[in-house]
Amino acid sequence: QKEVEQDPGPLSVPEGAIVSLNCTYSNSAFQYFMWYRQYSRKGPELLMYTYSSGNKEDGRFTAQVDKSSKYISLFIRDSQPSDSATYLCAMSFGYSSASKIIFGSGTRLSIRP
Amino acid sequence: DVKVTQSSRYLVKRTGEKVFLECVQDMDHENMFWYRQDPGLGLRLIYFSYDVKMKEKGDIPEGYSVSREKKERFSLILESASTNQTSMYLCATLTPPYEQYFGPGTRLTVT
């Protein structure tokens, strides 16, 4: 079983729709939960992060973490064609000299005008 | 603004060749990483380094080696390229515990 599971999609929704992207994980020691966005032919970029459980909002984007269910979500409100990208969830254990990040496989999202 | 640069965007090599992929960062980050990205498999960690001359194996190190002689430079070496190493290779640095900065990637084709 992978440490982080993510539905690869693709997911196609009309402009203006609410998008929900999700990941599950198996290791309860994860402390930081991130979402990265990757446009075509580019490297991923950090979109949002959350420490421990709870919600975090940034403009049209909301990240949710439910540690009891080992489940994280990213919601995009009023989706735009410019949101079309691959979204990767990611997790880390916290500060350490040999830190590394565990990534999901990514969900490809397409917003139709 | 953190910058991670990779020596080539596209590379075509023949089976059996020794291949060097170079990565340079300008933000004095301790941690550097090499990933490969394949459709349906996501990002897979090949090697990482948390200090000069230090290296750790990732999830798929077989067929690869790395070199970190200077803090800003992290090289990935394919000792004898094979067709199953055709992939997108991404270099990254890390500001612990969560912010990873990626280069633009090198699309390697081995024929």
GROMACS .gro file of N, CA and C in nm, chain B residues 2 6 9 11 13 22 25 27 39-40 42 58 66-67 71 75 81 87 98 101 104-105 108-109:
model
   72
  115VAL      N    1   1.363   3.199  -0.515
  115VAL     CA    2   1.444   3.079  -0.530
  115VAL      C    3   1.450   3.036  -0.674
  119GLN      N    4   1.808   2.350  -1.425
  119GLN     CA    5   1.855   2.220  -1.472
  119GLN      C    6   1.923   2.240  -1.606
  122ARG      N    7   1.656   2.105  -2.096
  122ARG     CA    8   1.512   2.080  -2.093
  122ARG      C    9   1.478   1.948  -2.161
  124LEU      N   10   1.665   1.598  -2.364
  124LEU     CA   11   1.790   1.524  -2.387
  124LEU      C   12   1.755   1.391  -2.452
  126LYS      N   13   1.945   1.032  -2.555
  126LYS     CA   14   2.067   0.953  -2.539
  126LYS      C   15   2.043   0.811  -2.589
  135GLU      N   16   2.246   1.787  -1.455
  135GLU     CA   17   2.299   1.881  -1.358
  135GLU      C   18   2.187   1.969  -1.303
  138GLN      N   19   2.118   2.537  -0.762
  138GLN     CA   20   2.024   2.623  -0.689
  138GLN      C   21   2.100   2.744  -0.633
  140MET      N   22   1.985   2.943  -0.360
  140MET     CA   23   1.932   2.992  -0.232
  140MET      C   24   1.997   2.930  -0.110
  152PRO      N   25   0.373   0.922  -1.611
  152PRO     CA   26   0.226   0.921  -1.607
  152PRO      C   27   0.174   0.804  -1.525
  153GLY      N   28   0.081   0.833  -1.436
  153GLY     CA   29   0.020   0.729  -1.355
  153GLY      C   30   0.102   0.687  -1.233
  155GLY      N   31   0.329   0.923  -1.078
  155GLY     CA   32   0.356   1.040  -0.998
  155GLY      C   33   0.505   1.067  -0.984
  171GLY      N   34   1.663   0.715  -0.230
  171GLY     CA   35   1.520   0.733  -0.223
  171GLY      C   36   1.450   0.601  -0.249
  179VAL      N   37   2.451   0.974  -0.760
  179VAL     CA   38   2.447   1.120  -0.748
  179VAL      C   39   2.582   1.170  -0.699
  180SER      N   40   2.600   1.299  -0.718
  180SER     CA   41   2.721   1.365  -0.671
  180SER      C   42   2.685   1.502  -0.618
  184LYS      N   43   2.761   2.281  -0.238
  184LYS     CA   44   2.627   2.294  -0.181
  184LYS      C   45   2.525   2.328  -0.288
  188SER      N   46   2.414   1.657  -0.886
  188SER     CA   47   2.413   1.592  -1.017
  188SER      C   48   2.355   1.451  -1.007
  194ALA      N   49   2.261   0.414  -1.945
  194ALA     CA   50   2.121   0.446  -1.971
  194ALA      C   51   2.047   0.329  -2.036
  200SER      N   52   1.211   0.935  -1.914
  200SER     CA   53   1.123   0.994  -1.813
  200SER      C   54   1.147   1.144  -1.806
  211TYR      N   55   0.814   2.194   0.465
  211TYR     CA   56   0.707   2.169   0.368
  211TYR      C   57   0.725   2.234   0.231
  214TYR      N   58   1.104   2.345  -0.378
  214TYR     CA   59   1.118   2.426  -0.499
  214TYR      C   60   1.173   2.338  -0.609
  217PRO      N   61   1.265   2.323  -1.373
  217PRO     CA   62   1.170   2.307  -1.483
  217PRO      C   63   1.163   2.165  -1.538
  218GLY      N   64   1.257   2.080  -1.502
  218GLY     CA   65   1.255   1.942  -1.547
  218GLY      C   66   1.341   1.918  -1.671
  221LEU      N   67   1.410   1.329  -2.059
  221LEU     CA   68   1.514   1.241  -2.113
  221LEU      C   69   1.451   1.129  -2.193
  222THR      N   70   1.498   1.110  -2.314
  222THR     CA   71   1.458   0.998  -2.397
  222THR      C   72   1.580   0.911  -2.423
   0.00000   0.00000   0.00000
